[in-house]
XYZ file of C-alpha atoms in Angstrom:
150
model
C 100.625 66.861 68.283
C 100.497 68.032 71.893
C 98.210 66.277 74.349
C 96.696 67.416 77.646
C 99.175 65.198 79.488
C 102.087 66.986 77.803
C 100.561 70.403 78.570
C 100.291 69.472 82.256
C 103.845 68.122 82.198
C 105.138 71.451 80.802
C 103.189 73.432 83.420
C 104.642 71.335 86.254
C 108.134 70.383 85.074
C 109.180 73.285 82.850
C 108.594 74.492 79.335
C 110.367 73.792 76.053
C 113.177 76.192 75.203
C 112.013 78.986 72.862
C 113.866 79.699 69.616
C 114.719 83.175 70.959
C 113.926 85.464 73.894
C 112.621 89.037 73.862
C 112.840 90.959 77.112
C 111.879 94.596 77.615
C 111.259 96.867 80.550
C 107.729 97.731 81.630
C 108.244 101.229 80.181
C 109.299 99.764 76.821
C 106.221 97.498 76.705
C 103.949 100.441 77.646
C 105.428 102.545 74.839
C 104.952 99.760 72.274
C 101.489 98.450 73.187
C 98.048 100.028 73.443
C 96.733 100.322 77.015
C 94.425 97.316 76.454
C 97.189 95.200 74.905
C 99.433 96.053 77.851
C 96.708 95.211 80.396
C 96.091 91.822 78.808
C 99.590 90.708 77.813
C 101.743 92.208 80.547
C 99.236 92.276 83.467
C 97.431 88.992 82.686
C 94.111 90.633 81.883
C 91.173 89.264 79.905
C 88.994 90.916 77.293
C 85.229 90.531 77.592
C 83.772 87.563 75.733
C 82.651 88.175 72.129
C 84.379 91.583 71.940
C 87.710 90.658 70.358
C 88.295 91.530 66.727
C 89.872 88.129 65.983
C 87.094 86.058 67.546
C 85.163 85.792 64.285
C 88.085 86.233 61.862
C 88.790 83.148 59.764
C 91.173 84.566 57.151
C 94.185 82.466 56.229
C 97.352 83.391 58.027
C 99.404 83.155 61.167
C 98.377 84.507 64.554
C 101.466 86.199 65.969
C 102.214 87.585 69.422
C 101.291 91.281 69.541
C 104.334 91.946 71.742
C 107.166 90.231 69.852
C 105.617 89.049 66.536
C 106.432 85.383 67.225
C 104.092 83.054 65.276
C 101.827 81.281 67.784
C 98.924 79.680 65.922
C 97.946 78.907 62.329
C 94.516 79.724 60.925
C 94.081 76.082 59.841
C 93.715 74.958 63.472
C 91.355 77.747 64.574
C 87.799 76.712 65.399
C 84.570 78.238 66.678
C 84.285 77.186 70.318
C 81.308 79.389 71.157
C 83.195 80.745 74.169
C 83.678 84.282 72.851
C 87.445 84.096 72.390
C 89.561 82.872 69.471
C 90.175 79.157 69.959
C 92.863 76.881 68.561
C 93.662 73.173 68.865
C 97.486 73.362 68.726
C 100.283 75.921 68.761
C 102.202 76.465 65.534
C 105.277 74.856 67.180
C 105.634 72.961 70.432
C 108.002 75.592 71.836
C 105.921 78.641 70.815
C 103.805 78.502 73.982
C 104.746 78.615 77.652
C 102.471 76.914 80.216
C 101.963 77.769 83.894
C 99.550 76.511 86.519
C 97.048 79.278 87.348
C 95.085 79.118 90.605
C 93.584 82.620 90.438
C 89.884 83.154 91.135
C 89.534 79.852 93.017
C 90.058 77.778 89.861
C 92.880 75.548 88.662
C 93.695 76.288 85.039
C 96.703 76.273 82.731
C 97.749 79.737 81.597
C 99.311 80.051 78.147
C 101.910 82.691 77.333
C 104.192 83.507 74.447
C 107.323 81.488 75.165
C 109.467 84.191 73.537
C 108.390 87.237 75.593
C 106.132 85.832 78.362
C 103.133 87.797 77.083
C 99.869 86.474 78.554
C 97.634 84.934 75.885
C 94.874 83.123 77.760
C 94.354 79.540 78.935
C 94.269 76.016 77.526
C 91.576 73.468 78.389
C 91.124 69.728 77.675
C 87.672 70.175 76.079
C 88.595 70.904 72.471
C 87.836 68.911 69.331
C 89.664 65.783 68.229
C 92.302 64.787 67.481
C 94.127 66.795 70.202
C 91.190 67.470 72.513
C 92.799 70.825 73.364
C 91.202 74.286 73.325
C 93.610 77.204 73.473
C 91.324 80.078 74.488
C 93.219 83.251 73.547
C 92.577 86.981 73.904
C 92.317 88.781 70.544
C 94.289 91.718 71.959
C 97.297 89.459 72.527
C 97.652 88.539 68.841
C 97.888 90.038 65.382
C 96.747 88.154 62.287
C 99.473 88.054 59.663
C 97.421 87.243 56.556
C 99.040 85.068 53.944
C 98.890 86.234 50.347
C 97.323 83.574 48.139
């Protein structure tokens, strides 16, 4: 289980190696993604709070990167944070997420991205529930829910 200390370590000293890499040109990403998905994942945008389709979805399944279909989060670790964005306590695998220090807008935060394709997901904060204490605050537009068949 990842801790805040490990998240900070990754953001400062480098990230775990992903299982694979997906790299495309800007034109290829634009052709594949909707304009809003492109704005959020490739230009580090943010959707307005409480507007994302996945914010209130609690179906069983895996939350995959909308850009490269890499599994990022599992529905079993999703929780209602009240922030207006889907929130998770842990990534599906330690090397699924890439972490970078973000000092935009006069704040110091830790940006989270897909470690496979560098798609912007959102940010992680140390104010989540136990046992990890982490809150991955993720844009709905950056993920697709791959529902498991019971």
